[in-house]
mmCIF file of C-alpha atoms in Angstrom:
data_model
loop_
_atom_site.group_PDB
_atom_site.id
_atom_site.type_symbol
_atom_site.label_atom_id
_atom_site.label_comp_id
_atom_site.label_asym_id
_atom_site.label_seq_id
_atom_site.Cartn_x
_atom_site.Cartn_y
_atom_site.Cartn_z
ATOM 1 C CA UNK I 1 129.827 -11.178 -6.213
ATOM 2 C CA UNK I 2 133.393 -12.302 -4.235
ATOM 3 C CA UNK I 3 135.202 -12.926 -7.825
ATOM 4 C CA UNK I 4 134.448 -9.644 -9.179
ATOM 5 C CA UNK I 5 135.672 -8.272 -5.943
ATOM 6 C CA UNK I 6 138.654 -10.851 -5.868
ATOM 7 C CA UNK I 7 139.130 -9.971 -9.586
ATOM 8 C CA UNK I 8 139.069 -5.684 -9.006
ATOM 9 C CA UNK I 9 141.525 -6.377 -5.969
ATOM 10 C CA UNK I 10 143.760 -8.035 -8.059
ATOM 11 C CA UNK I 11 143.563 -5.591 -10.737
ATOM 12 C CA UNK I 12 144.659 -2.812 -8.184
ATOM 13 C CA UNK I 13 146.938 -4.332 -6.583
ATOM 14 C CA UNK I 14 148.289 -5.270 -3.032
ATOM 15 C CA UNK I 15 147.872 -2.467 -0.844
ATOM 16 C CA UNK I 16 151.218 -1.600 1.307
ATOM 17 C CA UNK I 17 151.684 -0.822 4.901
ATOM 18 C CA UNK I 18 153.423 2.219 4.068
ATOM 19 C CA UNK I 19 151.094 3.289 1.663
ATOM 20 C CA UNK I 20 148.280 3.597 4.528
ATOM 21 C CA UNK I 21 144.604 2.386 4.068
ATOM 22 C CA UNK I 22 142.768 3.840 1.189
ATOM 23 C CA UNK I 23 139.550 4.765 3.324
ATOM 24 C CA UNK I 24 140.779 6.669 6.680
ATOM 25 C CA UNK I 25 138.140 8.067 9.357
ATOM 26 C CA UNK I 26 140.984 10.602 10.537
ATOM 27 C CA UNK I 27 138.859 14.134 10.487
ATOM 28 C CA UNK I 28 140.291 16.425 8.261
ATOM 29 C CA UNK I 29 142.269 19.747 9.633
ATOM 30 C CA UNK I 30 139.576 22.831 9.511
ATOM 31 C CA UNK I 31 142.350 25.537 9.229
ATOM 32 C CA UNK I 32 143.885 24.772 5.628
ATOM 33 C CA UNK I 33 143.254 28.128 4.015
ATOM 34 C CA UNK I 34 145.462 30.734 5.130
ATOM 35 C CA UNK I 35 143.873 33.320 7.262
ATOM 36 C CA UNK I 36 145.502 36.338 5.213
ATOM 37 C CA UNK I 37 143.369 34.703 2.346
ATOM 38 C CA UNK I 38 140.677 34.594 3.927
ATOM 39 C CA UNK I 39 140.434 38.251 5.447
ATOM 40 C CA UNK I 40 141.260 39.731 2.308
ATOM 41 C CA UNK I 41 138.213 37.824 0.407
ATOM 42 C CA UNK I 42 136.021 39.176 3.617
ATOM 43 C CA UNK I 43 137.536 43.003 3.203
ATOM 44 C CA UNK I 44 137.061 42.722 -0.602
ATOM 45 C CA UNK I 45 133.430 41.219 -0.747
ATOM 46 C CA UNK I 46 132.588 43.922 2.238
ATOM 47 C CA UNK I 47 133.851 46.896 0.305
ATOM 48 C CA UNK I 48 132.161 45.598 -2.949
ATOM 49 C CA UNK I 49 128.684 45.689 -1.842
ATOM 50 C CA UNK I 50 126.622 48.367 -3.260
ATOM 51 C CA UNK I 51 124.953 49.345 0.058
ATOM 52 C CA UNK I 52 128.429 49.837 1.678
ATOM 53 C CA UNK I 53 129.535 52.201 -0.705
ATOM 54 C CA UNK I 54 126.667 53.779 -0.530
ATOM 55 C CA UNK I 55 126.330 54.459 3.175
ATOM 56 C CA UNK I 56 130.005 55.454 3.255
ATOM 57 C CA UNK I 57 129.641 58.242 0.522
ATOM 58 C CA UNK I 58 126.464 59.112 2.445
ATOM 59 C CA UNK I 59 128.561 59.676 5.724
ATOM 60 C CA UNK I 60 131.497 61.355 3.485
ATOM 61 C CA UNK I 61 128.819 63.822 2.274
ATOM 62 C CA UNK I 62 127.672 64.611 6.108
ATOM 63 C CA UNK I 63 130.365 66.856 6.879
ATOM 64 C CA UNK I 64 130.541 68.775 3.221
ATOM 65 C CA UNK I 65 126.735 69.457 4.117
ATOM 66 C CA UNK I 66 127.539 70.688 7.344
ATOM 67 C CA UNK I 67 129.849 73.324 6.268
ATOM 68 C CA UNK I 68 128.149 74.502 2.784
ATOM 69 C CA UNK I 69 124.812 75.529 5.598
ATOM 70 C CA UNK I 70 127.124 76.650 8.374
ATOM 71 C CA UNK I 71 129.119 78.778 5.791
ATOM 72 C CA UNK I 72 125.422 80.447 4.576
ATOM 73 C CA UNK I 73 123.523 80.086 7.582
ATOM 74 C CA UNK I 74 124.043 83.312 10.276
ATOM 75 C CA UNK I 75 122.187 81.877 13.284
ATOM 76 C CA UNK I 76 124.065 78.856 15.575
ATOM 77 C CA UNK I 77 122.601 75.773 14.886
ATOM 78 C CA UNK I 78 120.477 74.809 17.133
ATOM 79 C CA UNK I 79 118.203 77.383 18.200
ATOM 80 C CA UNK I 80 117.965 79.456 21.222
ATOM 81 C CA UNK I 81 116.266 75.961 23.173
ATOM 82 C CA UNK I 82 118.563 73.780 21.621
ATOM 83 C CA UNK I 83 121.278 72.320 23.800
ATOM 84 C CA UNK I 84 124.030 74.457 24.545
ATOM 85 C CA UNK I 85 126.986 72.242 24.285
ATOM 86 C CA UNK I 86 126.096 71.129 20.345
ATOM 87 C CA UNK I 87 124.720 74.889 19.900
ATOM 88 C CA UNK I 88 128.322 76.237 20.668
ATOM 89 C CA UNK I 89 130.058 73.418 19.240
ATOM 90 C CA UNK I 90 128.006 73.955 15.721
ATOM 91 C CA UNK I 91 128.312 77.769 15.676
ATOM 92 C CA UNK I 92 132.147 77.365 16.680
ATOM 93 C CA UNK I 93 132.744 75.000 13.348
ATOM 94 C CA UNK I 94 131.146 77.414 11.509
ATOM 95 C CA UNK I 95 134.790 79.093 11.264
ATOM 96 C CA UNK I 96 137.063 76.764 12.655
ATOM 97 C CA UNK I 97 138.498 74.039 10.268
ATOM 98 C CA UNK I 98 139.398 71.643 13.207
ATOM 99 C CA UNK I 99 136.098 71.749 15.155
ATOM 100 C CA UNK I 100 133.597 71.043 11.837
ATOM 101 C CA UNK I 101 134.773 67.036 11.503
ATOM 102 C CA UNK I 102 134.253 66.572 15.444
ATOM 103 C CA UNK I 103 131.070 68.530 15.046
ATOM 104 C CA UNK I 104 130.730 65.678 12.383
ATOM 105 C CA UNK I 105 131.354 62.848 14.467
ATOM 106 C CA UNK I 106 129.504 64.122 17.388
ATOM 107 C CA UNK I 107 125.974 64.428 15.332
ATOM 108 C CA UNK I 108 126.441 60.949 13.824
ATOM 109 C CA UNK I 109 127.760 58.889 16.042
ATOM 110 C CA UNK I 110 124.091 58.705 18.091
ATOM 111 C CA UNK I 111 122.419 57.111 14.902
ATOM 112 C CA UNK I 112 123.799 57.305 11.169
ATOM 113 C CA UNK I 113 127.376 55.593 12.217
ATOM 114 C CA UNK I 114 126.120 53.104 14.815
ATOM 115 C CA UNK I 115 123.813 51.993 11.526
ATOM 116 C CA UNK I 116 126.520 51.629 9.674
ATOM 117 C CA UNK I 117 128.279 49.501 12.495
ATOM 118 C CA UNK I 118 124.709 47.521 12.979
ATOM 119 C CA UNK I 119 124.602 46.446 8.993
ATOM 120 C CA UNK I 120 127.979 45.365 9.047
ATOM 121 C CA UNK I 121 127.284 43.030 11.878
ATOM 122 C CA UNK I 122 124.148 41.879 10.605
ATOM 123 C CA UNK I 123 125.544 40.973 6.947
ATOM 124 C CA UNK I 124 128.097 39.292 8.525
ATOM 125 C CA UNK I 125 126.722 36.583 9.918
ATOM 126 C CA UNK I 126 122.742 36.599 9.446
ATOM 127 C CA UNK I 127 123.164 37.896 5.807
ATOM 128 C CA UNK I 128 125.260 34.822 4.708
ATOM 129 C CA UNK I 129 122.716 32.786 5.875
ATOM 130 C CA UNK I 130 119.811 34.298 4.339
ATOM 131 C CA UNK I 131 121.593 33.643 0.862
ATOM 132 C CA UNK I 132 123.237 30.256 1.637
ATOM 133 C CA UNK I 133 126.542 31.509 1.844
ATOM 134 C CA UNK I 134 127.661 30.933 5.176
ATOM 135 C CA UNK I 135 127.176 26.961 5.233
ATOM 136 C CA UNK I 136 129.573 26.841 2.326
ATOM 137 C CA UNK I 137 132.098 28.315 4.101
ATOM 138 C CA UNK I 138 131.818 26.652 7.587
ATOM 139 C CA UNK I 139 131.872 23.439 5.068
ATOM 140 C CA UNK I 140 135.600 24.084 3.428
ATOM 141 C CA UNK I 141 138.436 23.700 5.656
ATOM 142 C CA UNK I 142 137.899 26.432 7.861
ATOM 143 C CA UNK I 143 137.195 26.339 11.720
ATOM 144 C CA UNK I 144 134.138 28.383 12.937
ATOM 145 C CA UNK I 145 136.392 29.943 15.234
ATOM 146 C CA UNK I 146 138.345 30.888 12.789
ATOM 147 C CA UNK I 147 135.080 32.450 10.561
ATOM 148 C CA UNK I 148 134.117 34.332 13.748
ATOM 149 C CA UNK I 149 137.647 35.829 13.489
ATOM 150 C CA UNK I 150 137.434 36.776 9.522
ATOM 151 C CA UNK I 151 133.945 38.596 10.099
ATOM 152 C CA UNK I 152 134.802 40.541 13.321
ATOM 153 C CA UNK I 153 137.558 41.958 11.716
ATOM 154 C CA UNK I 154 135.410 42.845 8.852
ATOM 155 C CA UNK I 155 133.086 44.619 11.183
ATOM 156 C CA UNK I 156 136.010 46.437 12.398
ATOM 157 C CA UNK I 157 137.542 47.474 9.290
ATOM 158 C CA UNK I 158 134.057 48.624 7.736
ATOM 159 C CA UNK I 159 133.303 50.777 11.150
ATOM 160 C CA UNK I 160 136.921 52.031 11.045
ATOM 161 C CA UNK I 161 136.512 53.176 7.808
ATOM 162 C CA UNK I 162 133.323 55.021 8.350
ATOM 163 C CA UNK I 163 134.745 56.860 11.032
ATOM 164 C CA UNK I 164 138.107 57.675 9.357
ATOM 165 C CA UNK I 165 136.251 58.800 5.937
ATOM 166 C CA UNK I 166 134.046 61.010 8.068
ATOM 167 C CA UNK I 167 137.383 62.632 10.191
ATOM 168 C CA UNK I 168 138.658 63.694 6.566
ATOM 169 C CA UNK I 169 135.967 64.601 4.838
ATOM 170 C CA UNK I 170 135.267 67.188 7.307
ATOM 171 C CA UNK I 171 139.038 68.711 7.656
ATOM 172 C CA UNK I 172 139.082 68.591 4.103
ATOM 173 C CA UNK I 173 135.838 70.309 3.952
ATOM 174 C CA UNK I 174 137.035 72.782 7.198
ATOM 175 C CA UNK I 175 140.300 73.308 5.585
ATOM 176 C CA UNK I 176 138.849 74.542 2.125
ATOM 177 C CA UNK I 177 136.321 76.677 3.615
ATOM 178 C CA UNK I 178 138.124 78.381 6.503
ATOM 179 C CA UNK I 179 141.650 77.732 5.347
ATOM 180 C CA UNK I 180 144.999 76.781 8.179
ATOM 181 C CA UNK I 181 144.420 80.016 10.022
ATOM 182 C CA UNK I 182 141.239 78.696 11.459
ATOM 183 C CA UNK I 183 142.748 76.202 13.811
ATOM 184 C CA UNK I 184 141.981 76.943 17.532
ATOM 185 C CA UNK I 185 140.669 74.430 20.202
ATOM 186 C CA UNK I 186 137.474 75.092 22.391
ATOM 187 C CA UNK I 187 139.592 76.350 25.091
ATOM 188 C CA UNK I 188 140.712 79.135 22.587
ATOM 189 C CA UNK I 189 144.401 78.113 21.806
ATOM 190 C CA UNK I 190 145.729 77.879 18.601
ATOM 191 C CA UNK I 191 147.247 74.468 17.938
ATOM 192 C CA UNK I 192 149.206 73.666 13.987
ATOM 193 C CA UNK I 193 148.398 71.788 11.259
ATOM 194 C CA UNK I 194 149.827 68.425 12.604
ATOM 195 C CA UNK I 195 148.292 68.782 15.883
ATOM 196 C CA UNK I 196 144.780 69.433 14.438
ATOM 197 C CA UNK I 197 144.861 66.672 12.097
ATOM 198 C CA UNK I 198 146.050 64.562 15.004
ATOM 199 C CA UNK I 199 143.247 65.440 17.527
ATOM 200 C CA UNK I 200 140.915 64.893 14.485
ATOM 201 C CA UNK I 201 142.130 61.550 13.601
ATOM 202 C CA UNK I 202 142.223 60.496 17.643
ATOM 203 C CA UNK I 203 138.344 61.173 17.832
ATOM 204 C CA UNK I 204 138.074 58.906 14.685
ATOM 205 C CA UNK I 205 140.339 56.676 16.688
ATOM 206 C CA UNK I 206 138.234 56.633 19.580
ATOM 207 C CA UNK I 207 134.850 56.314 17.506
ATOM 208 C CA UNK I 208 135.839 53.694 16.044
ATOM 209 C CA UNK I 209 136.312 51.910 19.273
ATOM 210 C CA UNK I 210 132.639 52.748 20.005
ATOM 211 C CA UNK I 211 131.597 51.480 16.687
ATOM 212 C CA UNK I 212 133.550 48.095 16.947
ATOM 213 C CA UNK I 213 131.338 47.433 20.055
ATOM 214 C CA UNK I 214 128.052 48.789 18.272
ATOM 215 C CA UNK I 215 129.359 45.997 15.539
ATOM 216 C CA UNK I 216 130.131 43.284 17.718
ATOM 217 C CA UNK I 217 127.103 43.915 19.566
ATOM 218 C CA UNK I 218 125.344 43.238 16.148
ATOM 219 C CA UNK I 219 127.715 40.110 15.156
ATOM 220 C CA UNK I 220 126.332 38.319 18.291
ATOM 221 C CA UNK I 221 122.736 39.071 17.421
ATOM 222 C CA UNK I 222 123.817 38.091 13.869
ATOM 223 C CA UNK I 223 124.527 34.665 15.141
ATOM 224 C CA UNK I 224 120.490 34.135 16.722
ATOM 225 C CA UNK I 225 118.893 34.853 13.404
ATOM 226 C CA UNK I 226 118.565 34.417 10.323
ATOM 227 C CA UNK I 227 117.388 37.638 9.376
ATOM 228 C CA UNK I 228 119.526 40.790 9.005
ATOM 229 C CA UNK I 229 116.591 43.381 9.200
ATOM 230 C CA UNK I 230 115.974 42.193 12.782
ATOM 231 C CA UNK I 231 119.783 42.828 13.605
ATOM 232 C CA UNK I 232 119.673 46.104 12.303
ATOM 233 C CA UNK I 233 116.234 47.376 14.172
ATOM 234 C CA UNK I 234 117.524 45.244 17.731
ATOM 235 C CA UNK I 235 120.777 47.354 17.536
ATOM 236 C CA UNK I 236 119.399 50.722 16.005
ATOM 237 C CA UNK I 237 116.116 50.046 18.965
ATOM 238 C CA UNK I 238 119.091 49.328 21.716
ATOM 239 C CA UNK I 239 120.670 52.816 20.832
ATOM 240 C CA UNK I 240 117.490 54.662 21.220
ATOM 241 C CA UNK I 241 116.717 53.030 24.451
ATOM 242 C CA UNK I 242 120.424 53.567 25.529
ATOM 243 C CA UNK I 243 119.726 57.317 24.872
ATOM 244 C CA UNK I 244 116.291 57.736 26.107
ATOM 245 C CA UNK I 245 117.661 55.872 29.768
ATOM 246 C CA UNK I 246 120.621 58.393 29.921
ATOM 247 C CA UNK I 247 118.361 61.309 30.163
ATOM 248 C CA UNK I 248 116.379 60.263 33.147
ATOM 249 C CA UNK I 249 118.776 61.154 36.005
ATOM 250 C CA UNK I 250 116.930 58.652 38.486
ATOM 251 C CA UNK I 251 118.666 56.646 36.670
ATOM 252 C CA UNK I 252 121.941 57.955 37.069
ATOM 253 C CA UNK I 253 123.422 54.622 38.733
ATOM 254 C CA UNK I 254 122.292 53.108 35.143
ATOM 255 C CA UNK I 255 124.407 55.199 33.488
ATOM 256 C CA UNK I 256 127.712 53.866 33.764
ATOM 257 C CA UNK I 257 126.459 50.642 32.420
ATOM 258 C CA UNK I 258 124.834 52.330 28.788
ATOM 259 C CA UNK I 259 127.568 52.330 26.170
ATOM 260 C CA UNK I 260 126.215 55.556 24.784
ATOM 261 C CA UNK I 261 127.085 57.616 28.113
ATOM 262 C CA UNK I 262 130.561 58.608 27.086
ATOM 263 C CA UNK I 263 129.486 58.578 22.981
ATOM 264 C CA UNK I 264 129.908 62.752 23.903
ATOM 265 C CA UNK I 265 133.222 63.233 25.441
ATOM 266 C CA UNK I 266 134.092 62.853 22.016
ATOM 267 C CA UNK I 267 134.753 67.053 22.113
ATOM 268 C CA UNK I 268 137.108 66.564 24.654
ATOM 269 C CA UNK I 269 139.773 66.165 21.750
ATOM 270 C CA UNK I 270 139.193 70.106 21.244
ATOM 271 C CA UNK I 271 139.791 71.260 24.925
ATOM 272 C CA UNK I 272 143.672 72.274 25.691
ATOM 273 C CA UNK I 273 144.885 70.483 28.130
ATOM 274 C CA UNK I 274 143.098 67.550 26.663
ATOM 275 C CA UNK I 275 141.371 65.664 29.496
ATOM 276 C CA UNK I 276 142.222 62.012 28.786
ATOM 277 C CA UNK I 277 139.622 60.377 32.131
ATOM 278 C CA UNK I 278 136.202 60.585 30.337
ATOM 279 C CA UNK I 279 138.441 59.279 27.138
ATOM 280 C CA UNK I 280 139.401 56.643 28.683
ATOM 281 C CA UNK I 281 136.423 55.385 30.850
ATOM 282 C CA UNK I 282 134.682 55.249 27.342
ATOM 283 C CA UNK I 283 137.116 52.660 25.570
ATOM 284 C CA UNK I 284 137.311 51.040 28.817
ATOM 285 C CA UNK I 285 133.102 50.075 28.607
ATOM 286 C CA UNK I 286 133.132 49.823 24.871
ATOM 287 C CA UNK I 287 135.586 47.455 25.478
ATOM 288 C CA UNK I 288 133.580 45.443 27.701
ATOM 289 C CA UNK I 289 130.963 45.640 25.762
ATOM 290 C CA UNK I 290 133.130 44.055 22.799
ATOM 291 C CA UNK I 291 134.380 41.188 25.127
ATOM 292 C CA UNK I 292 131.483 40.056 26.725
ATOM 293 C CA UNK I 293 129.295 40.295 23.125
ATOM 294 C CA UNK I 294 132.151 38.295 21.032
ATOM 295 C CA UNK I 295 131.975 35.420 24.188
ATOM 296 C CA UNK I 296 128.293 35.558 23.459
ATOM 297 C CA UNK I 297 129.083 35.635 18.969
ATOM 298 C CA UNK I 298 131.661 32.495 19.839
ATOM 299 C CA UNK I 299 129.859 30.688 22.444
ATOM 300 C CA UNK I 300 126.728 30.860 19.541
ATOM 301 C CA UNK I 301 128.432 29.735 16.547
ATOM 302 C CA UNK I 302 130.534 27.039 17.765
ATOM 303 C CA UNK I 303 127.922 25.233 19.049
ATOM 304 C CA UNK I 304 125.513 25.972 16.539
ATOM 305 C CA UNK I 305 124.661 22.615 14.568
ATOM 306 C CA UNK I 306 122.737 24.116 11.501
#
């Protein structure tokens, strides 16, 4: 057994000093692949998934809906019980190009867009592990931290787009059926082109920033399970509680804490002078609410063994 060794050691060689040892224990840098590489290949596998196109068309359609039955249908919607806010905000789109894709927003943001928000985060994370994805990746050259980063901004740009796809499928769909003449804020003023399709993309601004913390909300869950379906009904369940607690006003000193409570100040974009407090206050908790959920998402996964 030593002369075959002695023999194959001869056959290679003498080793060097400056060639180094041939086995080394040094571990081997995590953050080899560029990050521009790797957000792309998250953005492109996010946007090529069946169910995302789907849900986006779905939330494209929402607004074209809206105004084909506000353009045929006489009464507000809403009813003569139904709250008075949406009732006037519905029956005011009905004519007004810049009101319908707020009206838009305003409808979906309490369930259809915080599901979109809540699938993102849970095929993030709990997805990739379901199909054996996610331990390939964490075993290249990439840091966890640096996966963490990849799928939040993922989140992010799928929310984003839901919101900004909404915003213009119902100006589009305002513009075509009421035409640039029809552009007057709730406050009655009549505001131009530019300005309207700046207030409209603002509230998809500021949605978005309510969706990112739906999504990161649903990244940290992501990182407890294994299982996407019980990301999607913790976050969807969380918003229905969050609603149902904002109604009780003995609760009212819960209220600042629930991240739907500003989810309708939303209109405020339509009111002239725009009041930029309640605007404010609700990217300040969303905010929050993205903070203290990606410290929870990052805590999780890097010390996650498995």
């Amino acid at each position: 057994m030593t002369d075959v060794s002695g023999a194959r050691r001869k056959a290679a060689g003498p080793v060097s000093a400056a060639s180094g040892p041939l086995w080394t224990t040094e571990p081997v840098p995590r953050d080899r692949v560029r990050l521009r590489r790797l957000l792309r290949s998250e953005i492109s596998l996010i946007f090529r998934r069946p169910r995302t196109l789907v849900i986006l068309a779905l939330l494209g359609a929402i607004p074209v809906i809206m105004g084909i039955a506000l353009a045929v249908v006489d009464a507000p919607v809403g009813g003569p019980d139904g709250d008075g806010e949406n009732s006037a905000l519905m029956s005011t789109a009905a004519g007004n190009a810049l009101v319908l894709p707020i009206a838009a927003l305003v409808l979906s943001v309490n369930l259809m867009l915080p599901l979109a928000a809540a699938m993102s985060g849970a095929d993030a994370i709990a997805g990739e592990q379901t199909h054996g994805t996610l331990r390939g990746l964490l075993l290249a050259p990439v840091s966890r931290g640096r996966v963490l980063l990849v799928k939040a901004v993922g989140v992010a740009a799928l929310t984003s787009s839901a919101a900004l796809i909404m915003a213009l499928s119902g100006i589009v769909t305002g513009l075509v059926s009421n035409g640039t003449d029809a552009l007057f804020t709730m406050s009655g003023t009549t505001v131009s082109l530019p300005e309207a399709l700046g207030r409209v993309l603002l509230a998809a601004a500021w949605v978005a920033v309510q969706l990112w913390a739906v999504g990161a909300v649903a990244l940290a869950i992501s990182t407890m399970t294994e299982h996407p379906l019980v990301v999607l009904v913790s976050v969807l369940g969380g918003v229905l509680l969050f609603s149902l607690l904002s109604v009780f006003d003995a609760l009212s000193w819960l209220h600042p804490f629930l991240l739907n409570t500003s989810w309708d100040y939303v209109v405020d974009v339509l009111r002239d002078p725009m009041p930029l407090d309640a605007l404010g206050e609700g990217v300040v908790r969303a905010g929050c609410y993205i903070a203290i959920a990606m410290s929870l998402a990052a805590a999780r996964i890097l010390t996650k063994d498995s």
